[in-house]
mmCIF file of C-alpha atoms in Angstrom:
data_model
loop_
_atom_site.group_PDB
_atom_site.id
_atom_site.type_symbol
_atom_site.label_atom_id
_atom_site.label_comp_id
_atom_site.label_asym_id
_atom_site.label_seq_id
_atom_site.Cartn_x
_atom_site.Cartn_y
_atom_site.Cartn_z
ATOM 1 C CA UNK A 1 124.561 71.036 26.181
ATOM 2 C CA UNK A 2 124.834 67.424 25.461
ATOM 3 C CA UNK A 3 128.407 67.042 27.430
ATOM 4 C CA UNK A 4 130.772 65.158 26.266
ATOM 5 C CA UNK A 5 129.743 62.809 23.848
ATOM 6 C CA UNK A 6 132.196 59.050 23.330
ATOM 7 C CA UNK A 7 131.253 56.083 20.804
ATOM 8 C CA UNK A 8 130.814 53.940 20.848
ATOM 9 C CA UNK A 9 129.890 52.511 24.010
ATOM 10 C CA UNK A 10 130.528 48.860 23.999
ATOM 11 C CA UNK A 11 133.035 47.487 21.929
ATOM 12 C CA UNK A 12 134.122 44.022 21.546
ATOM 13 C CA UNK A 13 136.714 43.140 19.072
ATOM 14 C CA UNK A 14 139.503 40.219 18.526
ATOM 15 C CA UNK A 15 142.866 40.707 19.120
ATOM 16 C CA UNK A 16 144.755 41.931 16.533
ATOM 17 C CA UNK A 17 142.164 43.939 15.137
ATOM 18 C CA UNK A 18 142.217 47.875 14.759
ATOM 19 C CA UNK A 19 139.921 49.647 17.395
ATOM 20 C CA UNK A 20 139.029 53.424 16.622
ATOM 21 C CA UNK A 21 137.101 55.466 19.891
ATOM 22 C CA UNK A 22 135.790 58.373 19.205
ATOM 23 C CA UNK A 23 135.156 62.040 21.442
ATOM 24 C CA UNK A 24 133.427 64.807 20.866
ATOM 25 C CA UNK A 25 134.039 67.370 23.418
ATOM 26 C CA UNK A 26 132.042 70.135 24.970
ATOM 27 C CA UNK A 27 131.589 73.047 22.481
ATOM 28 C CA UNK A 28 133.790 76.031 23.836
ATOM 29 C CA UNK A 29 135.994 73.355 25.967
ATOM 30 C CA UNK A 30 139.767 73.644 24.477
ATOM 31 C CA UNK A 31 141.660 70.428 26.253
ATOM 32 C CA UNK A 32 140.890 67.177 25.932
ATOM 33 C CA UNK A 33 141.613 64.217 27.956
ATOM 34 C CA UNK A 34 142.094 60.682 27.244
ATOM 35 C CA UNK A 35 141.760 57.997 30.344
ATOM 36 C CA UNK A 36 141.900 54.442 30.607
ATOM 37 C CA UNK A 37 140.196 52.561 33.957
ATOM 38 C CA UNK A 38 140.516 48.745 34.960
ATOM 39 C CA UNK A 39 139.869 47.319 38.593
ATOM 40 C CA UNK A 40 143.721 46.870 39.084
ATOM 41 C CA UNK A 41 145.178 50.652 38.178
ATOM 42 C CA UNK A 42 141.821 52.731 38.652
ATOM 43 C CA UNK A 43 141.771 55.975 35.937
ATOM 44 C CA UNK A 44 145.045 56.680 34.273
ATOM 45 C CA UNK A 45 145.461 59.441 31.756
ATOM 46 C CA UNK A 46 147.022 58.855 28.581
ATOM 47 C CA UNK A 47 146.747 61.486 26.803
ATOM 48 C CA UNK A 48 146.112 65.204 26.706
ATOM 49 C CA UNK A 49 145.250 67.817 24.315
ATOM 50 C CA UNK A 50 145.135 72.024 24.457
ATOM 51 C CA UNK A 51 143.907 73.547 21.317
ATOM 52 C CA UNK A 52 143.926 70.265 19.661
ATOM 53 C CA UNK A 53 147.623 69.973 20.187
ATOM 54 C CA UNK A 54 149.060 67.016 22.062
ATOM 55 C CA UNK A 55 150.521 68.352 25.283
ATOM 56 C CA UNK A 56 151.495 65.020 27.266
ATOM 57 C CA UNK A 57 151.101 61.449 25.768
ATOM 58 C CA UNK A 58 153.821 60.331 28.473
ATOM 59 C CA UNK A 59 150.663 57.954 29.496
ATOM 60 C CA UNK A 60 150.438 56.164 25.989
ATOM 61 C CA UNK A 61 151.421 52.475 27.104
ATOM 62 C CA UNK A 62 153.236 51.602 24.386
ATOM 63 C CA UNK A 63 153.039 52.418 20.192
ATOM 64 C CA UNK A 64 150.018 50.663 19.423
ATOM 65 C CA UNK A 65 147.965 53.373 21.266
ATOM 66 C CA UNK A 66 147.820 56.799 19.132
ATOM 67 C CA UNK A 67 145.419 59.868 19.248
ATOM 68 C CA UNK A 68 144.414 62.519 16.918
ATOM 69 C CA UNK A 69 142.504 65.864 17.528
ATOM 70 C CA UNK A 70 141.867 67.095 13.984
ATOM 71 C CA UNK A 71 139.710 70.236 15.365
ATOM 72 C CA UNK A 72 138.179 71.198 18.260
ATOM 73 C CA UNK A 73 135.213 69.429 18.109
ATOM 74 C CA UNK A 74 136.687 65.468 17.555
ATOM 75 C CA UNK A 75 139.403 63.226 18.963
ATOM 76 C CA UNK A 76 140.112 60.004 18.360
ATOM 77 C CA UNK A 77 142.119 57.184 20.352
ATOM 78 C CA UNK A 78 143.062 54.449 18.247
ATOM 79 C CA UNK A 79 144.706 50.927 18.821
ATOM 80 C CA UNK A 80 146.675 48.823 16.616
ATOM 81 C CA UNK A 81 146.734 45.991 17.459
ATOM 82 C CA UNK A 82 144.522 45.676 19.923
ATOM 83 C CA UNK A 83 145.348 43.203 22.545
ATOM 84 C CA UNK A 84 143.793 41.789 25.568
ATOM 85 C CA UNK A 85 145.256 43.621 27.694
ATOM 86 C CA UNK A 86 143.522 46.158 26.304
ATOM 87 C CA UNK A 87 140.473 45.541 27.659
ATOM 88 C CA UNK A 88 139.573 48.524 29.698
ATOM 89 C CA UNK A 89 136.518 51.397 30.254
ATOM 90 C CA UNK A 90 137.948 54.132 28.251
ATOM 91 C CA UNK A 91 136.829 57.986 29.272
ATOM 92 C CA UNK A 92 136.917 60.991 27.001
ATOM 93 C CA UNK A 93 137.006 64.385 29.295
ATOM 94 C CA UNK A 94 137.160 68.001 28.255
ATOM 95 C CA UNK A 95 137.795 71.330 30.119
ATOM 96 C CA UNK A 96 138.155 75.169 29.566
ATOM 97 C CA UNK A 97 141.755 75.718 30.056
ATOM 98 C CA UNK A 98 142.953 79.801 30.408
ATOM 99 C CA UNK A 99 145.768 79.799 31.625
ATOM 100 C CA UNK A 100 144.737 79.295 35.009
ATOM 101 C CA UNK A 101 142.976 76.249 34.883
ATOM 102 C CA UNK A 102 139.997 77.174 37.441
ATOM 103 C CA UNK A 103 137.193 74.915 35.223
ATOM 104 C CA UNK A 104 136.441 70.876 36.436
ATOM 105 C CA UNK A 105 136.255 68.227 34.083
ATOM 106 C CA UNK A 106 133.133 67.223 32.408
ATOM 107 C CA UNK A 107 133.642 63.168 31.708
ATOM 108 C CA UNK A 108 131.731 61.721 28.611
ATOM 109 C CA UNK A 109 129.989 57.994 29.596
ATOM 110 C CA UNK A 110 133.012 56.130 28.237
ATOM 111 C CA UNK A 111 133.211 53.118 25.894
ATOM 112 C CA UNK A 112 133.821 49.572 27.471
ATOM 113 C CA UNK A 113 136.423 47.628 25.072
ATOM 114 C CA UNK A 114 136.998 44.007 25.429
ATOM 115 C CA UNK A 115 139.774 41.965 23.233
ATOM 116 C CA UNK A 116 138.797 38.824 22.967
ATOM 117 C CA UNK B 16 154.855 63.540 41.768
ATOM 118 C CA UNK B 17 151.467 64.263 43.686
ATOM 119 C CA UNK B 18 149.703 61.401 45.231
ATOM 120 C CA UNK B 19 145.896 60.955 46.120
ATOM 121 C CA UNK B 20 144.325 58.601 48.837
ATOM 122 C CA UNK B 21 140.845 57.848 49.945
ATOM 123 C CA UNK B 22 139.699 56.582 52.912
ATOM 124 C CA UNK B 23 137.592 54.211 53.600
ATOM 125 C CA UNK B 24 137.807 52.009 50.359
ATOM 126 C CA UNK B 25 134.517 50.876 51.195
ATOM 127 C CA UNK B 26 131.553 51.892 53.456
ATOM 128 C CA UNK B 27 128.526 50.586 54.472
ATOM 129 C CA UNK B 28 125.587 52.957 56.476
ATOM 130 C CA UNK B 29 121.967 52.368 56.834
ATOM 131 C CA UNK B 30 119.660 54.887 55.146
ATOM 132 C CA UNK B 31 119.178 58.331 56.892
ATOM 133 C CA UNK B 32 122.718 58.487 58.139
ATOM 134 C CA UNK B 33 125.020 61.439 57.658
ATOM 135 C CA UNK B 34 128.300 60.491 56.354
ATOM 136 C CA UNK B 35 131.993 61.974 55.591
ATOM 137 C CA UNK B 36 134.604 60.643 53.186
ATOM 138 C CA UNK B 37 138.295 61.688 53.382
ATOM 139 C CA UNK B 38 140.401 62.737 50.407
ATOM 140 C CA UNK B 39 144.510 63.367 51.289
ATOM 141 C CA UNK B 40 147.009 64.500 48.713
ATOM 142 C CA UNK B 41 150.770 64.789 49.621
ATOM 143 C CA UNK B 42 151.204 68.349 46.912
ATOM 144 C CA UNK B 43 149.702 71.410 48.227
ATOM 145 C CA UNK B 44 150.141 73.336 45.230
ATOM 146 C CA UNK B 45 146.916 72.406 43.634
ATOM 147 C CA UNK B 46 144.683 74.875 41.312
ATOM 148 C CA UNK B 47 141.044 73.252 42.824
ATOM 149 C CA UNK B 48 140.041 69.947 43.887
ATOM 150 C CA UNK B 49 136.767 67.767 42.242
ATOM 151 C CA UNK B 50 134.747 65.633 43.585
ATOM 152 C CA UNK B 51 133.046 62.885 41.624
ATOM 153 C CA UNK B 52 130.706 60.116 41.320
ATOM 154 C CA UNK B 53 130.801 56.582 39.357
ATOM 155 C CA UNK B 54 127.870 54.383 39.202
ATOM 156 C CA UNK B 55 128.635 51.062 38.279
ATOM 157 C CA UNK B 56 129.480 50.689 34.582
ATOM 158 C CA UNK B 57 128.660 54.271 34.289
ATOM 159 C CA UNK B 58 131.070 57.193 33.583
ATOM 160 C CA UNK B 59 132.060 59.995 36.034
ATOM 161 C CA UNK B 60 129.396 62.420 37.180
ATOM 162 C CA UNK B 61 131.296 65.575 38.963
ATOM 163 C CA UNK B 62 129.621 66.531 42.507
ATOM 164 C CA UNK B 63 131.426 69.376 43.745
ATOM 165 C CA UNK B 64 134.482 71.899 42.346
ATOM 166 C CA UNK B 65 136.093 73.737 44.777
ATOM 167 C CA UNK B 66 138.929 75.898 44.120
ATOM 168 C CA UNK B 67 142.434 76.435 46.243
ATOM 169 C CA UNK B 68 140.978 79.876 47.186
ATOM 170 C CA UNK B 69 137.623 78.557 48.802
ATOM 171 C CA UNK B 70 137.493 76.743 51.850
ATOM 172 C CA UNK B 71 133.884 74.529 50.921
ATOM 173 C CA UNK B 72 131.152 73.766 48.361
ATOM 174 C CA UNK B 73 127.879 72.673 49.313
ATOM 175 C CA UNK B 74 125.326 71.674 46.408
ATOM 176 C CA UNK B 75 121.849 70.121 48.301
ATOM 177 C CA UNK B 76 122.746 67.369 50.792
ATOM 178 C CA UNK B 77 126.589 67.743 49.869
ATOM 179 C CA UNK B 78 129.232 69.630 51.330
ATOM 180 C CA UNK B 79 132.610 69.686 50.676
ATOM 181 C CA UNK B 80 135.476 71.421 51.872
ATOM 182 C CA UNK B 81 139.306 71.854 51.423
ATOM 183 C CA UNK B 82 142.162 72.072 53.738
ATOM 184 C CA UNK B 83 144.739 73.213 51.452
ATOM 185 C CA UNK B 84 147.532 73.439 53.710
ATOM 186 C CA UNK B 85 147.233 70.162 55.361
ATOM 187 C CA UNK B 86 146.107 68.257 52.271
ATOM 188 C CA UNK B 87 142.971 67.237 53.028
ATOM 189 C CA UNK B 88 139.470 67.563 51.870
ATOM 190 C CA UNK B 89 136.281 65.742 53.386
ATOM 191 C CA UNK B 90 132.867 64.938 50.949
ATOM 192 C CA UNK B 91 129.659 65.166 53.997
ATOM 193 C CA UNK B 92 126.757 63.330 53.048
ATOM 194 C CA UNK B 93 123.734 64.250 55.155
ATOM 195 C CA UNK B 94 120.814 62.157 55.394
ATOM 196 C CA UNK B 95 122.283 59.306 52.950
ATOM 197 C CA UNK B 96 119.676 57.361 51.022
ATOM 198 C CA UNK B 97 120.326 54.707 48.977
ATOM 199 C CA UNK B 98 120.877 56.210 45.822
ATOM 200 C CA UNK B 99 123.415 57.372 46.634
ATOM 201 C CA UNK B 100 124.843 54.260 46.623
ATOM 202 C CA UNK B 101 128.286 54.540 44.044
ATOM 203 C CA UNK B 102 131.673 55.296 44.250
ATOM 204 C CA UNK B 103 133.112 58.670 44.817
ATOM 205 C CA UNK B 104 136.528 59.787 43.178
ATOM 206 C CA UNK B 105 138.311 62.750 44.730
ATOM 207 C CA UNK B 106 141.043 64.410 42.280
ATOM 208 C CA UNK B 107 143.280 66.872 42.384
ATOM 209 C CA UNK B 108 144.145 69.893 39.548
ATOM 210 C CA UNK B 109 148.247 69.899 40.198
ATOM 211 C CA UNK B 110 150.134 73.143 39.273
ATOM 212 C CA UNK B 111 152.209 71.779 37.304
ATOM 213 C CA UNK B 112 152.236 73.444 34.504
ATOM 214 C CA UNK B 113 150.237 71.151 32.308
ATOM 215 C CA UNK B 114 146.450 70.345 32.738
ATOM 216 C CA UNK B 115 146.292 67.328 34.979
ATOM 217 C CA UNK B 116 143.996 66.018 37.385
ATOM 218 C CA UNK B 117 145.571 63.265 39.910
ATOM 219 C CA UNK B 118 142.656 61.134 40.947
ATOM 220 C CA UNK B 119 142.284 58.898 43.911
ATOM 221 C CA UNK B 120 141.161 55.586 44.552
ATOM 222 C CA UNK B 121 137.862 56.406 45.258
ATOM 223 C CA UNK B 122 135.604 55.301 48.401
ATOM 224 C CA UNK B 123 132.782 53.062 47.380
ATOM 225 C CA UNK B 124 129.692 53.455 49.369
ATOM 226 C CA UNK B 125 126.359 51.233 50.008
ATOM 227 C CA UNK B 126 123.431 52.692 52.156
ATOM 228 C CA UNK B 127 121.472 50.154 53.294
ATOM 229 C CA UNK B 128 117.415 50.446 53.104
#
């Protein structure tokens, strides 16, 4: 199993531009996590999906942040506009979710965005 | 809401030492607890799973265990080298009816050569 595979891994981009990250999940996993981490606010979650349906996106900062899960296999976290206050490591997690969640998280390696 | 706290932020030991970090959370209702590790500029590797039934994990020279009731769970390093220099991230499954792990500020650690 490869885990949980984000791209890409660095990313710098201006501000104003679109930025597009990209998840693939652990095969058999069926919710998937967004997180953001900077120095000041450690991880946050911003996002999650069961079945590929968005359960909780109460951590979405604002508009500009949106996130798809078009099957079970990709996600995507998109900003537009970007900003610099963007700038943050961004983590893609999946877990097996029954009903009784008794399954850890499996993290991917993250991608490092930076609005310049 | 549930809250997660680590202590010490930081902590330095020379190599060979056996260790313990503290994890506290304030929401006993909790499906499992994970612990993890975060290398510099690196993503998170999980350590050790333990669920609200079980009292400890050990995997080689970890062991952790859980104190449901009180709120606490401890990470023991034994024998510490320095790679296992990094920071380690407790966190928390919540039951609250959705799928979320609380996560606390982690404890970064050096051991010293």
């Amino acid at each position: 199993d490869a885990g949980v595979i984000q791209s890409p891994r660095h990313e710098v981009t201006e501000m104003g531009q679109e930025v597009t990250l990209r998840c693939k999940p652990i095969s058999g996993h069926n919710s998937l996590f967004w997180y953001r981490q900077t120095m000041m606010r450690g991880l946050e979650l911003l996002i999650y999906f069961n079945n590929n349906v968005p359960i909780d996106d109460s951590g979405m900062p604002e508009d500009r942040f949106s996130a798809k899960m078009p099957n079970a296999s990709f996600s995507t976290l998109k900003i537009q506009p970007s900003e610099p206050r963007d700038s943050a490591v961004y983590f893609c997690a999946s877990s097996y979710y029954s009903g009784y969640p008794n399954y850890g998280y499996t993290f991917g390696s993250g991608t490092r965005l930076t609005v310049v | 809401k549930q809250e997660v706290t680590q202590i010490p932020a930081a902590l330095s030991v020379p190599e060979g030492e056996n260790l313990v970090l503290n994890c506290s959370f304030t929401d006993s209702a909790i499906y499992n607890l994970q612990w993890f590790r975060q290398d510099p500029g690196k993503g998170l590797t999980s350590l050790l799973l333990i669920q609200s039934s079980q009292r400890e994990q050990t995997s080689g020279r970890l062991n952790a265990s859980l104190d449901k009731s009180s709120g606490r769970s401890t990470l023991y390093i034994a024998a510490s080298q320095p790679g296992d220099s990094a920071t380690y991230l407790c966190a928390v499954l919540h039951q609250t009816g959705a799928n979320n792990l609380f996560f606390g500020t982690g404890t970064r650690l050096t051991v010293i050569p």
